[in-house]
């Protein structure tokens, strides 16, 4: 089952400047991120549970800066989640802590403590007070796991009325959590999703994206719960490969890009990584990256709950260099979408489709993005419609592209434009 393509607002303030943007530019950027049929159409939004400590690009405030005093109105992550939900109620929300305030027994160095579990429950209560339902909750970013702590977290969430919140373990690099889950049924029972960071490699070209035998043996959904760290434009080809190959190579059913937006000043680390770029609230300037349109090739033509079709996913002519393709069918078992990337191919290829199994044999719509172009007019273009001859048809794909071939309708490309960049007065 497909769980979605999403992005992260976390890791120390990479969304920080977005809340300061003037209108209408702020709403335009949010539309490009979340509005259906407009841009990236993020399906999973992962937000930081602020911990009053540097967590990559800066620090985000805690809802409980001191023991016993809860302030649900600090920061901007709940605001961003509300904006996402207002544009698309089907967006799924995921909370993860990078750090923790010092009052927790031993502070962040002793994170695996009941104090932290109680703290996370208070954060969930704050989210609820803002009208937000959190679907997924992690332990701590890239700090491994404590099996007993996860088991206690599950029990505490159930007792606090959050039985529906799925726990993701363990949001670190490597599949160590899966190894422990196979060996320990109690730990396995507490975890709903196995989430790993950078299964395609960090700052890599994302050509190979493996999981592990133990990960598959858990029977749990496997996610690339953080991937990317890619420039909004030059990272687009790697993003296209990663989204497809996470599933083909490792049966990972969600891809979550770090970060959702580069809304930081240029002196901050990783100033151009994200789906889009918003560094100037004083001018309103922003840039919609190629990554937006790569993501749209999957998100605008699928929904969480769709099913991957293994027999219709793989590498073109069995060669990684030719490109990859994944196919998914809708919950009604009629619509389908195939996403193709030819990012490393050197020549045109003709793809032959045969439609069986009760899927629609009606017209298909072809959308394309030329990743070797720097002209926005070449991104996310509805190029043609194809009417199958009986159950078969062909589509020719060019090298350096991402394509979607789909029976669905309603996809689109936003037309809002940014004002010019300007120096701060």
mmCIF file of C-alpha atoms in Angstrom:
data_model
loop_
_atom_site.group_PDB
_atom_site.id
_atom_site.type_symbol
_atom_site.label_atom_id
_atom_site.label_comp_id
_atom_site.label_asym_id
_atom_site.label_seq_id
_atom_site.Cartn_x
_atom_site.Cartn_y
_atom_site.Cartn_z
ATOM 1 C CA UNK A 1 0.000 0.000 0.000
ATOM 2 C CA UNK A 2 1.235 3.464 -0.951
ATOM 3 C CA UNK A 3 1.539 5.768 2.095
ATOM 4 C CA UNK A 4 2.487 9.009 0.363
ATOM 5 C CA UNK A 5 5.187 11.440 -0.680
ATOM 6 C CA UNK A 6 5.792 14.205 1.820
ATOM 7 C CA UNK A 7 8.229 16.677 3.292
ATOM 8 C CA UNK A 8 9.633 17.870 6.614
ATOM 9 C CA UNK A 9 9.317 21.167 8.440
ATOM 10 C CA UNK A 10 11.913 20.413 11.057
ATOM 11 C CA UNK A 11 15.586 20.277 11.721
ATOM 12 C CA UNK A 12 15.830 23.703 13.252
ATOM 13 C CA UNK A 13 13.837 26.313 11.503
ATOM 14 C CA UNK A 14 14.008 25.680 7.758
ATOM 15 C CA UNK A 15 10.436 27.051 7.528
ATOM 16 C CA UNK A 16 11.188 29.981 9.821
ATOM 17 C CA UNK A 17 10.839 32.878 7.366
ATOM 18 C CA UNK A 18 7.668 31.618 5.682
ATOM 19 C CA UNK A 19 5.377 32.829 8.454
ATOM 20 C CA UNK A 20 6.833 36.346 8.018
ATOM 21 C CA UNK A 21 5.975 36.574 4.306
ATOM 22 C CA UNK A 22 3.531 39.242 3.132
ATOM 23 C CA UNK A 23 0.323 38.394 1.372
ATOM 24 C CA UNK A 24 -0.409 37.334 -1.298
ATOM 25 C CA UNK A 25 3.021 35.713 -1.598
ATOM 26 C CA UNK A 26 2.690 33.675 1.596
ATOM 27 C CA UNK A 27 -0.563 32.108 0.426
ATOM 28 C CA UNK A 28 0.904 31.482 -3.025
ATOM 29 C CA UNK A 29 3.831 29.575 -1.545
ATOM 30 C CA UNK A 30 1.520 27.551 0.706
ATOM 31 C CA UNK A 31 -0.667 26.751 -2.308
ATOM 32 C CA UNK A 32 2.363 25.499 -4.236
ATOM 33 C CA UNK A 33 3.231 23.261 -1.284
ATOM 34 C CA UNK A 34 -0.165 21.855 -0.322
ATOM 35 C CA UNK A 35 -3.078 22.824 -2.580
ATOM 36 C CA UNK A 36 -4.325 19.961 -4.780
ATOM 37 C CA UNK A 37 -3.778 20.435 -8.486
ATOM 38 C CA UNK A 38 -1.426 23.388 -7.999
ATOM 39 C CA UNK A 39 2.080 22.255 -7.056
ATOM 40 C CA UNK A 40 3.863 19.696 -4.865
ATOM 41 C CA UNK A 41 0.601 18.612 -3.191
ATOM 42 C CA UNK A 42 2.487 17.268 -0.161
ATOM 43 C CA UNK A 43 0.692 14.178 1.163
ATOM 44 C CA UNK A 44 2.634 13.760 4.438
ATOM 45 C CA UNK A 45 3.820 16.714 6.509
ATOM 46 C CA UNK A 46 6.349 15.954 9.220
ATOM 47 C CA UNK A 47 6.762 18.740 11.778
ATOM 48 C CA UNK A 48 9.323 19.267 14.498
ATOM 49 C CA UNK A 49 8.386 18.941 18.152
ATOM 50 C CA UNK A 50 10.456 21.886 19.300
ATOM 51 C CA UNK A 51 12.976 21.226 22.060
ATOM 52 C CA UNK A 52 14.589 24.618 22.811
ATOM 53 C CA UNK A 53 17.888 23.456 21.274
ATOM 54 C CA UNK A 54 19.832 23.717 18.032
ATOM 55 C CA UNK A 55 18.577 20.957 15.780
ATOM 56 C CA UNK A 56 20.341 21.759 12.460
ATOM 57 C CA UNK A 57 19.527 25.233 11.110
ATOM 58 C CA UNK A 58 18.615 26.733 14.490
ATOM 59 C CA UNK A 59 16.283 26.009 17.380
ATOM 60 C CA UNK A 60 12.527 25.679 17.690
ATOM 61 C CA UNK A 61 10.685 26.462 20.922
ATOM 62 C CA UNK A 62 9.198 23.855 23.203
ATOM 63 C CA UNK A 63 5.547 23.887 24.260
ATOM 64 C CA UNK A 64 6.815 23.082 27.760
ATOM 65 C CA UNK A 65 9.902 25.175 28.394
ATOM 66 C CA UNK A 66 9.753 24.435 32.122
ATOM 67 C CA UNK A 67 8.198 21.525 33.971
ATOM 68 C CA UNK A 68 4.476 21.909 34.555
ATOM 69 C CA UNK A 69 3.962 25.003 32.329
ATOM 70 C CA UNK A 70 2.489 24.292 28.891
ATOM 71 C CA UNK A 71 2.148 26.972 26.204
ATOM 72 C CA UNK A 72 0.528 25.587 23.079
ATOM 73 C CA UNK A 73 0.984 28.789 21.072
ATOM 74 C CA UNK A 74 4.768 28.888 20.673
ATOM 75 C CA UNK A 75 6.483 28.538 17.306
ATOM 76 C CA UNK A 76 4.966 28.118 13.874
ATOM 77 C CA UNK A 77 4.750 24.371 13.242
ATOM 78 C CA UNK A 78 1.103 24.094 14.291
ATOM 79 C CA UNK A 79 0.357 27.115 12.107
ATOM 80 C CA UNK A 80 1.982 25.423 9.121
ATOM 81 C CA UNK A 81 0.073 22.206 9.742
ATOM 82 C CA UNK A 82 -3.181 24.177 9.905
ATOM 83 C CA UNK A 83 -2.348 25.849 6.595
ATOM 84 C CA UNK A 84 -1.661 22.472 5.015
ATOM 85 C CA UNK A 85 -4.908 21.009 6.317
ATOM 86 C CA UNK A 86 -6.912 24.044 5.206
ATOM 87 C CA UNK A 87 -5.711 23.455 1.649
ATOM 88 C CA UNK A 88 -5.950 19.679 1.684
ATOM 89 C CA UNK A 89 -7.768 17.976 4.576
ATOM 90 C CA UNK A 90 -6.268 14.646 3.491
ATOM 91 C CA UNK A 91 -2.705 15.682 4.422
ATOM 92 C CA UNK A 92 -1.350 13.303 7.068
ATOM 93 C CA UNK A 93 0.630 14.764 9.973
ATOM 94 C CA UNK A 94 3.713 13.339 11.646
ATOM 95 C CA UNK A 95 5.481 14.726 14.728
ATOM 96 C CA UNK A 96 9.121 14.135 15.637
ATOM 97 C CA UNK A 97 11.445 15.598 18.268
ATOM 98 C CA UNK A 98 15.020 16.537 17.415
ATOM 99 C CA UNK A 99 15.796 17.655 20.990
ATOM 100 C CA UNK A 100 14.142 18.118 24.386
ATOM 101 C CA UNK A 101 14.090 20.830 27.057
ATOM 102 C CA UNK A 102 16.508 20.568 29.966
ATOM 103 C CA UNK A 103 13.920 19.934 32.690
ATOM 104 C CA UNK A 104 13.369 16.381 31.464
ATOM 105 C CA UNK A 105 15.260 14.129 33.882
ATOM 106 C CA UNK A 106 18.822 14.349 32.653
ATOM 107 C CA UNK A 107 17.802 16.559 29.711
ATOM 108 C CA UNK A 108 18.191 15.429 26.147
ATOM 109 C CA UNK A 109 21.067 13.130 27.156
ATOM 110 C CA UNK A 110 18.531 11.021 29.052
ATOM 111 C CA UNK A 111 15.804 11.297 26.440
ATOM 112 C CA UNK A 112 14.520 7.747 26.899
ATOM 113 C CA UNK A 113 12.588 8.575 30.059
ATOM 114 C CA UNK A 114 8.930 8.638 31.101
ATOM 115 C CA UNK A 115 9.244 12.436 31.401
ATOM 116 C CA UNK A 116 9.743 12.588 27.648
ATOM 117 C CA UNK A 117 6.727 10.396 26.977
ATOM 118 C CA UNK A 118 4.563 12.659 29.132
ATOM 119 C CA UNK A 119 6.038 15.655 27.315
ATOM 120 C CA UNK A 120 5.078 14.168 23.928
ATOM 121 C CA UNK A 121 1.530 13.584 25.177
ATOM 122 C CA UNK A 122 1.352 17.270 26.166
ATOM 123 C CA UNK A 123 2.503 18.154 22.638
ATOM 124 C CA UNK A 124 -0.246 15.967 21.176
ATOM 125 C CA UNK A 125 -2.738 17.730 23.450
ATOM 126 C CA UNK A 126 -1.485 21.064 22.103
ATOM 127 C CA UNK A 127 -1.902 19.866 18.533
ATOM 128 C CA UNK A 128 -5.451 18.796 19.389
ATOM 129 C CA UNK A 129 -6.165 22.238 20.859
ATOM 130 C CA UNK A 130 -5.245 23.692 17.456
ATOM 131 C CA UNK A 131 -7.708 21.368 15.717
ATOM 132 C CA UNK A 132 -4.986 19.031 14.480
ATOM 133 C CA UNK A 133 -4.986 15.237 14.533
ATOM 134 C CA UNK A 134 -1.483 13.779 14.505
ATOM 135 C CA UNK A 135 -1.362 10.528 12.541
ATOM 136 C CA UNK A 136 2.236 9.470 13.241
ATOM 137 C CA UNK A 137 4.697 10.080 16.088
ATOM 138 C CA UNK A 138 8.412 9.333 16.142
ATOM 139 C CA UNK A 139 10.855 8.858 19.012
ATOM 140 C CA UNK A 140 13.857 11.125 18.484
ATOM 141 C CA UNK A 141 15.583 12.184 15.298
ATOM 142 C CA UNK A 142 18.684 10.122 14.448
ATOM 143 C CA UNK A 143 19.412 8.985 18.009
ATOM 144 C CA UNK A 144 18.562 5.300 17.773
ATOM 145 C CA UNK A 145 15.981 3.773 20.083
ATOM 146 C CA UNK A 146 15.283 2.284 23.476
ATOM 147 C CA UNK A 147 12.938 -0.692 23.117
ATOM 148 C CA UNK A 148 11.329 -0.334 26.535
ATOM 149 C CA UNK A 149 10.699 3.369 25.969
ATOM 150 C CA UNK A 150 8.820 2.653 22.726
ATOM 151 C CA UNK A 151 6.723 0.028 24.496
ATOM 152 C CA UNK A 152 5.914 2.497 27.283
ATOM 153 C CA UNK A 153 5.120 5.184 24.712
ATOM 154 C CA UNK A 154 2.588 2.896 23.041
ATOM 155 C CA UNK A 155 0.932 2.067 26.349
ATOM 156 C CA UNK A 156 0.830 5.711 27.443
ATOM 157 C CA UNK A 157 -0.630 6.889 24.130
ATOM 158 C CA UNK A 158 -3.339 4.237 24.345
ATOM 159 C CA UNK A 159 -4.200 5.300 27.877
ATOM 160 C CA UNK A 160 -4.269 8.990 26.949
ATOM 161 C CA UNK A 161 -6.762 8.545 24.126
ATOM 162 C CA UNK A 162 -4.244 8.450 21.285
ATOM 163 C CA UNK A 163 -4.657 4.842 20.233
ATOM 164 C CA UNK A 164 -4.966 5.999 16.606
ATOM 165 C CA UNK A 165 -1.497 7.577 16.562
ATOM 166 C CA UNK A 166 0.954 5.213 14.874
ATOM 167 C CA UNK A 167 4.509 5.122 16.229
ATOM 168 C CA UNK A 168 7.410 5.342 13.776
ATOM 169 C CA UNK A 169 10.654 3.646 14.803
ATOM 170 C CA UNK A 170 13.327 4.746 14.779
ATOM 171 C CA UNK A 171 14.009 7.726 12.454
ATOM 172 C CA UNK A 172 17.729 6.985 12.234
ATOM 173 C CA UNK A 173 20.145 5.928 9.518
ATOM 174 C CA UNK A 174 20.136 2.157 8.981
ATOM 175 C CA UNK A 175 17.701 -0.648 9.706
ATOM 176 C CA UNK A 176 18.733 -1.405 13.307
ATOM 177 C CA UNK A 177 15.179 -0.977 14.589
ATOM 178 C CA UNK A 178 13.996 -3.701 12.207
ATOM 179 C CA UNK A 179 16.662 -6.070 13.535
ATOM 180 C CA UNK A 180 15.399 -5.562 17.078
ATOM 181 C CA UNK A 181 11.765 -5.868 16.017
ATOM 182 C CA UNK A 182 12.382 -9.279 14.452
ATOM 183 C CA UNK A 183 14.035 -10.438 17.682
ATOM 184 C CA UNK A 184 11.614 -8.816 20.142
ATOM 185 C CA UNK A 185 7.839 -9.205 19.570
ATOM 186 C CA UNK A 186 6.929 -6.710 22.314
ATOM 187 C CA UNK A 187 9.007 -4.003 20.684
ATOM 188 C CA UNK A 188 7.589 -4.917 17.270
ATOM 189 C CA UNK A 189 4.028 -4.632 18.598
ATOM 190 C CA UNK A 190 4.672 -1.077 19.790
ATOM 191 C CA UNK A 191 5.860 0.190 16.384
ATOM 192 C CA UNK A 192 3.482 0.807 13.489
ATOM 193 C CA UNK A 193 5.940 1.961 10.822
ATOM 194 C CA UNK A 194 9.647 1.258 10.323
ATOM 195 C CA UNK A 195 11.148 4.627 9.377
ATOM 196 C CA UNK A 196 14.738 4.999 8.181
ATOM 197 C CA UNK A 197 16.764 8.005 7.061
ATOM 198 C CA UNK A 198 18.641 8.253 3.752
ATOM 199 C CA UNK A 199 18.248 4.666 2.483
ATOM 200 C CA UNK A 200 19.579 5.908 -0.885
ATOM 201 C CA UNK A 201 22.651 7.403 0.821
ATOM 202 C CA UNK A 202 23.231 10.919 2.118
ATOM 203 C CA UNK A 203 23.892 13.617 -0.510
ATOM 204 C CA UNK A 204 23.884 10.809 -3.060
ATOM 205 C CA UNK A 205 22.487 10.484 -6.572
ATOM 206 C CA UNK A 206 19.821 8.078 -5.234
ATOM 207 C CA UNK A 207 20.525 5.402 -7.817
ATOM 208 C CA UNK A 208 20.102 2.498 -5.357
ATOM 209 C CA UNK A 209 17.723 2.538 -2.369
ATOM 210 C CA UNK A 210 17.782 -0.771 -0.501
ATOM 211 C CA UNK A 211 16.077 -1.903 2.689
ATOM 212 C CA UNK A 212 17.031 -5.177 4.425
ATOM 213 C CA UNK A 213 15.796 -8.724 4.844
ATOM 214 C CA UNK A 214 14.837 -8.028 8.468
ATOM 215 C CA UNK A 215 13.016 -4.845 7.481
ATOM 216 C CA UNK A 216 10.891 -6.816 5.039
ATOM 217 C CA UNK A 217 10.423 -9.586 7.609
ATOM 218 C CA UNK A 218 8.775 -7.206 10.096
ATOM 219 C CA UNK A 219 5.680 -7.065 7.903
ATOM 220 C CA UNK A 220 5.410 -3.364 8.788
ATOM 221 C CA UNK A 221 5.212 -0.470 6.321
ATOM 222 C CA UNK A 222 8.762 0.637 5.479
ATOM 223 C CA UNK A 223 9.339 4.363 4.980
ATOM 224 C CA UNK A 224 12.142 6.634 3.905
ATOM 225 C CA UNK A 225 11.084 8.843 6.801
ATOM 226 C CA UNK A 226 13.784 11.364 5.887
ATOM 227 C CA UNK A 227 15.413 11.575 2.492
ATOM 228 C CA UNK A 228 16.533 14.304 0.150
ATOM 229 C CA UNK A 229 18.743 17.102 1.483
ATOM 230 C CA UNK A 230 18.689 18.246 -2.123
ATOM 231 C CA UNK A 231 18.895 21.648 -3.792
ATOM 232 C CA UNK A 232 15.487 22.833 -5.022
ATOM 233 C CA UNK A 233 16.634 22.562 -8.669
ATOM 234 C CA UNK A 234 19.850 20.598 -9.073
ATOM 235 C CA UNK A 235 18.558 17.837 -6.808
ATOM 236 C CA UNK A 236 15.489 17.116 -8.928
ATOM 237 C CA UNK A 237 16.880 14.132 -10.841
ATOM 238 C CA UNK A 238 18.005 12.425 -7.622
ATOM 239 C CA UNK A 239 14.597 13.117 -6.080
ATOM 240 C CA UNK A 240 12.849 11.521 -9.068
ATOM 241 C CA UNK A 241 15.030 8.440 -8.802
ATOM 242 C CA UNK A 242 14.597 8.202 -5.024
ATOM 243 C CA UNK A 243 10.805 8.340 -5.030
ATOM 244 C CA UNK A 244 10.604 5.467 -7.528
ATOM 245 C CA UNK A 245 13.572 3.404 -6.403
ATOM 246 C CA UNK A 246 12.734 3.475 -2.701
ATOM 247 C CA UNK A 247 9.854 1.212 -3.643
ATOM 248 C CA UNK A 248 11.454 -0.794 -6.446
ATOM 249 C CA UNK A 249 14.632 -1.606 -4.497
ATOM 250 C CA UNK A 250 13.428 -1.629 -0.899
ATOM 251 C CA UNK A 251 9.606 -1.794 -0.882
ATOM 252 C CA UNK A 252 9.452 1.542 0.955
ATOM 253 C CA UNK A 253 5.958 2.976 0.618
ATOM 254 C CA UNK A 254 6.563 6.587 1.698
ATOM 255 C CA UNK A 255 9.226 9.127 0.774
ATOM 256 C CA UNK A 256 9.576 12.188 3.033
ATOM 257 C CA UNK A 257 11.841 14.933 1.735
ATOM 258 C CA UNK A 258 14.016 17.097 3.981
ATOM 259 C CA UNK A 259 13.088 19.902 4.115
ATOM 260 C CA UNK A 260 9.748 21.141 2.835
ATOM 261 C CA UNK A 261 11.058 24.620 2.041
ATOM 262 C CA UNK A 262 14.270 26.636 2.224
ATOM 263 C CA UNK A 263 12.900 29.605 4.150
ATOM 264 C CA UNK A 264 16.108 30.663 5.869
ATOM 265 C CA UNK A 265 18.645 33.437 5.340
ATOM 266 C CA UNK A 266 21.634 32.565 3.102
ATOM 267 C CA UNK A 267 24.126 32.399 5.992
ATOM 268 C CA UNK A 268 22.277 29.438 7.541
ATOM 269 C CA UNK A 269 23.393 25.899 6.596
ATOM 270 C CA UNK A 270 21.629 24.259 3.643
ATOM 271 C CA UNK A 271 20.081 27.517 2.381
ATOM 272 C CA UNK A 272 18.705 26.151 -0.922
ATOM 273 C CA UNK A 273 17.581 22.657 0.079
ATOM 274 C CA UNK A 274 13.887 21.878 -0.107
ATOM 275 C CA UNK A 275 10.926 21.724 -2.438
ATOM 276 C CA UNK A 276 10.876 25.501 -2.917
ATOM 277 C CA UNK A 277 12.822 28.575 -1.819
ATOM 278 C CA UNK A 278 11.562 31.534 0.246
ATOM 279 C CA UNK A 279 14.478 33.564 1.694
ATOM 280 C CA UNK A 280 13.141 37.148 1.462
ATOM 281 C CA UNK A 281 10.030 38.082 3.446
ATOM 282 C CA UNK A 282 11.016 41.748 3.004
ATOM 283 C CA UNK A 283 10.590 41.538 -0.804
ATOM 284 C CA UNK A 284 8.128 38.645 -1.056
ATOM 285 C CA UNK A 285 10.486 36.882 -3.479
ATOM 286 C CA UNK A 286 10.270 33.094 -3.770
ATOM 287 C CA UNK A 287 11.241 30.393 -6.253
ATOM 288 C CA UNK A 288 9.315 27.217 -7.036
ATOM 289 C CA UNK A 289 11.968 24.542 -7.551
ATOM 290 C CA UNK A 290 12.050 21.657 -9.992
ATOM 291 C CA UNK A 291 11.640 19.454 -6.909
ATOM 292 C CA UNK A 292 8.063 20.745 -6.665
ATOM 293 C CA UNK A 293 7.216 19.342 -10.072
ATOM 294 C CA UNK A 294 9.047 16.051 -9.536
ATOM 295 C CA UNK A 295 6.951 15.541 -6.414
ATOM 296 C CA UNK A 296 3.777 16.541 -8.264
ATOM 297 C CA UNK A 297 4.330 13.747 -10.795
ATOM 298 C CA UNK A 298 3.476 11.303 -8.005
ATOM 299 C CA UNK A 299 1.290 13.251 -5.576
ATOM 300 C CA UNK A 300 -1.133 14.775 -8.078
ATOM 301 C CA UNK A 301 -1.923 11.366 -9.582
ATOM 302 C CA UNK A 302 -2.131 9.136 -6.490
ATOM 303 C CA UNK A 303 -3.429 9.093 -2.931
ATOM 304 C CA UNK A 304 -2.332 7.256 0.209
ATOM 305 C CA UNK A 305 -4.183 3.959 0.175
ATOM 306 C CA UNK A 306 -3.470 3.265 -3.487
ATOM 307 C CA UNK A 307 -1.721 -0.032 -4.233
ATOM 308 C CA UNK A 308 1.628 -0.533 -5.939
ATOM 309 C CA UNK A 309 1.559 -2.953 -8.878
ATOM 310 C CA UNK A 310 4.782 -4.955 -8.584
ATOM 311 C CA UNK A 311 4.484 -6.576 -12.008
ATOM 312 C CA UNK A 312 4.232 -3.100 -13.550
ATOM 313 C CA UNK A 313 7.145 -1.506 -11.687
ATOM 314 C CA UNK A 314 10.860 -1.830 -12.357
ATOM 315 C CA UNK A 315 13.683 -0.651 -14.616
ATOM 316 C CA UNK A 316 13.247 0.097 -18.303
ATOM 317 C CA UNK A 317 14.474 -2.936 -20.248
ATOM 318 C CA UNK A 318 15.913 -4.183 -16.963
ATOM 319 C CA UNK A 319 18.633 -1.512 -17.007
ATOM 320 C CA UNK A 320 18.946 1.080 -14.230
ATOM 321 C CA UNK A 321 20.644 3.469 -16.622
ATOM 322 C CA UNK A 322 17.541 3.565 -18.818
ATOM 323 C CA UNK A 323 15.354 4.757 -15.954
ATOM 324 C CA UNK A 324 12.707 3.415 -13.605
ATOM 325 C CA UNK A 325 8.927 3.180 -13.441
ATOM 326 C CA UNK A 326 6.310 2.457 -10.789
ATOM 327 C CA UNK A 327 2.621 1.826 -11.296
ATOM 328 C CA UNK A 328 -0.156 2.197 -8.747
ATOM 329 C CA UNK A 329 -3.890 1.510 -8.843
ATOM 330 C CA UNK A 330 -6.618 3.411 -7.049
ATOM 331 C CA UNK A 331 -8.775 2.167 -4.219
ATOM 332 C CA UNK A 332 -11.642 1.646 -6.692
ATOM 333 C CA UNK A 333 -9.343 -0.651 -8.732
ATOM 334 C CA UNK A 334 -10.128 1.280 -11.911
ATOM 335 C CA UNK A 335 -7.805 4.282 -12.151
ATOM 336 C CA UNK A 336 -4.066 3.855 -12.364
ATOM 337 C CA UNK A 337 -0.933 5.983 -12.707
ATOM 338 C CA UNK A 338 2.554 5.088 -13.930
ATOM 339 C CA UNK A 339 5.449 7.386 -13.009
ATOM 340 C CA UNK A 340 8.542 7.072 -15.214
ATOM 341 C CA UNK A 341 11.966 8.699 -14.783
ATOM 342 C CA UNK A 342 14.590 8.668 -17.541
ATOM 343 C CA UNK A 343 17.023 10.907 -15.690
ATOM 344 C CA UNK A 344 20.158 9.000 -16.748
ATOM 345 C CA UNK A 345 18.976 7.725 -20.129
ATOM 346 C CA UNK A 346 20.792 8.694 -23.308
ATOM 347 C CA UNK A 347 18.113 8.105 -25.959
ATOM 348 C CA UNK A 348 14.366 7.979 -26.512
ATOM 349 C CA UNK A 349 12.469 4.812 -25.557
ATOM 350 C CA UNK A 350 9.035 3.522 -26.520
ATOM 351 C CA UNK A 351 7.009 2.050 -23.667
ATOM 352 C CA UNK A 352 4.277 -0.469 -24.499
ATOM 353 C CA UNK A 353 1.345 -0.776 -22.119
ATOM 354 C CA UNK A 354 -1.230 -3.555 -21.838
ATOM 355 C CA UNK A 355 -4.104 -2.929 -19.426
ATOM 356 C CA UNK A 356 -5.641 -5.914 -17.636
ATOM 357 C CA UNK A 357 -7.122 -6.917 -14.296
ATOM 358 C CA UNK A 358 -10.179 -4.681 -14.477
ATOM 359 C CA UNK A 359 -8.257 -1.402 -14.716
ATOM 360 C CA UNK A 360 -9.724 1.295 -16.946
ATOM 361 C CA UNK A 361 -9.019 0.900 -20.650
ATOM 362 C CA UNK A 362 -10.090 4.502 -21.224
ATOM 363 C CA UNK A 363 -8.034 7.512 -22.228
ATOM 364 C CA UNK A 364 -4.766 8.197 -20.432
ATOM 365 C CA UNK A 365 -3.221 11.621 -19.854
ATOM 366 C CA UNK A 366 0.513 12.183 -20.201
ATOM 367 C CA UNK A 367 2.372 14.830 -18.165
ATOM 368 C CA UNK A 368 6.083 15.536 -18.531
ATOM 369 C CA UNK A 369 8.923 17.539 -16.945
ATOM 370 C CA UNK A 370 12.213 18.121 -18.759
ATOM 371 C CA UNK A 371 14.762 18.034 -15.934
ATOM 372 C CA UNK A 372 17.563 19.091 -18.281
ATOM 373 C CA UNK A 373 15.830 22.393 -18.959
ATOM 374 C CA UNK A 374 15.947 25.511 -16.825
ATOM 375 C CA UNK A 375 12.813 26.950 -18.421
ATOM 376 C CA UNK A 376 9.786 26.728 -16.094
ATOM 377 C CA UNK A 377 7.579 26.316 -19.180
ATOM 378 C CA UNK A 378 9.102 22.840 -19.589
ATOM 379 C CA UNK A 379 8.062 21.670 -16.121
ATOM 380 C CA UNK A 380 4.887 19.668 -15.438
ATOM 381 C CA UNK A 381 3.372 19.995 -18.909
ATOM 382 C CA UNK A 382 0.253 18.126 -20.019
ATOM 383 C CA UNK A 383 1.728 16.896 -23.290
ATOM 384 C CA UNK A 384 -0.868 14.582 -24.811
ATOM 385 C CA UNK A 385 -3.793 12.221 -24.263
ATOM 386 C CA UNK A 386 -3.709 8.664 -25.555
ATOM 387 C CA UNK A 387 -6.728 6.488 -26.314
ATOM 388 C CA UNK A 388 -5.841 2.781 -26.028
ATOM 389 C CA UNK A 389 -6.466 0.484 -28.978
ATOM 390 C CA UNK A 390 -8.424 -2.115 -27.082
ATOM 391 C CA UNK A 391 -6.266 -2.652 -24.023
ATOM 392 C CA UNK A 392 -2.944 -1.535 -25.473
ATOM 393 C CA UNK A 393 -1.078 1.679 -26.229
ATOM 394 C CA UNK A 394 2.445 3.071 -26.486
ATOM 395 C CA UNK A 395 4.180 6.183 -25.178
ATOM 396 C CA UNK A 396 7.609 7.412 -26.285
ATOM 397 C CA UNK A 397 9.721 8.959 -23.529
ATOM 398 C CA UNK A 398 12.753 11.211 -23.970
ATOM 399 C CA UNK A 399 15.962 11.125 -21.892
ATOM 400 C CA UNK A 400 16.252 13.409 -18.856
ATOM 401 C CA UNK A 401 12.545 13.534 -18.074
ATOM 402 C CA UNK A 402 9.928 12.573 -15.518
ATOM 403 C CA UNK A 403 6.585 11.413 -16.905
ATOM 404 C CA UNK A 404 3.214 10.478 -15.478
ATOM 405 C CA UNK A 405 0.806 8.388 -17.527
ATOM 406 C CA UNK A 406 -2.532 8.317 -15.730
ATOM 407 C CA UNK A 407 -6.264 7.800 -16.128
ATOM 408 C CA UNK A 408 -6.918 10.414 -13.418
ATOM 409 C CA UNK A 409 -7.972 13.999 -14.041
ATOM 410 C CA UNK A 410 -7.802 17.192 -11.985
ATOM 411 C CA UNK A 411 -4.052 17.739 -12.050
ATOM 412 C CA UNK A 412 -2.749 21.235 -12.715
ATOM 413 C CA UNK A 413 0.072 23.722 -12.502
ATOM 414 C CA UNK A 414 -0.251 26.909 -10.466
ATOM 415 C CA UNK A 415 0.312 30.200 -12.266
ATOM 416 C CA UNK A 416 1.139 32.523 -9.350
ATOM 417 C CA UNK A 417 4.418 34.380 -9.881
ATOM 418 C CA UNK A 418 6.952 35.870 -7.489
ATOM 419 C CA UNK A 419 7.952 39.532 -7.283
ATOM 420 C CA UNK A 420 11.569 40.343 -8.010
ATOM 421 C CA UNK A 421 14.307 39.651 -5.509
ATOM 422 C CA UNK A 422 15.482 42.729 -3.592
ATOM 423 C CA UNK A 423 18.113 43.602 -1.026
ATOM 424 C CA UNK A 424 16.845 44.189 2.511
ATOM 425 C CA UNK A 425 16.548 47.939 3.131
#
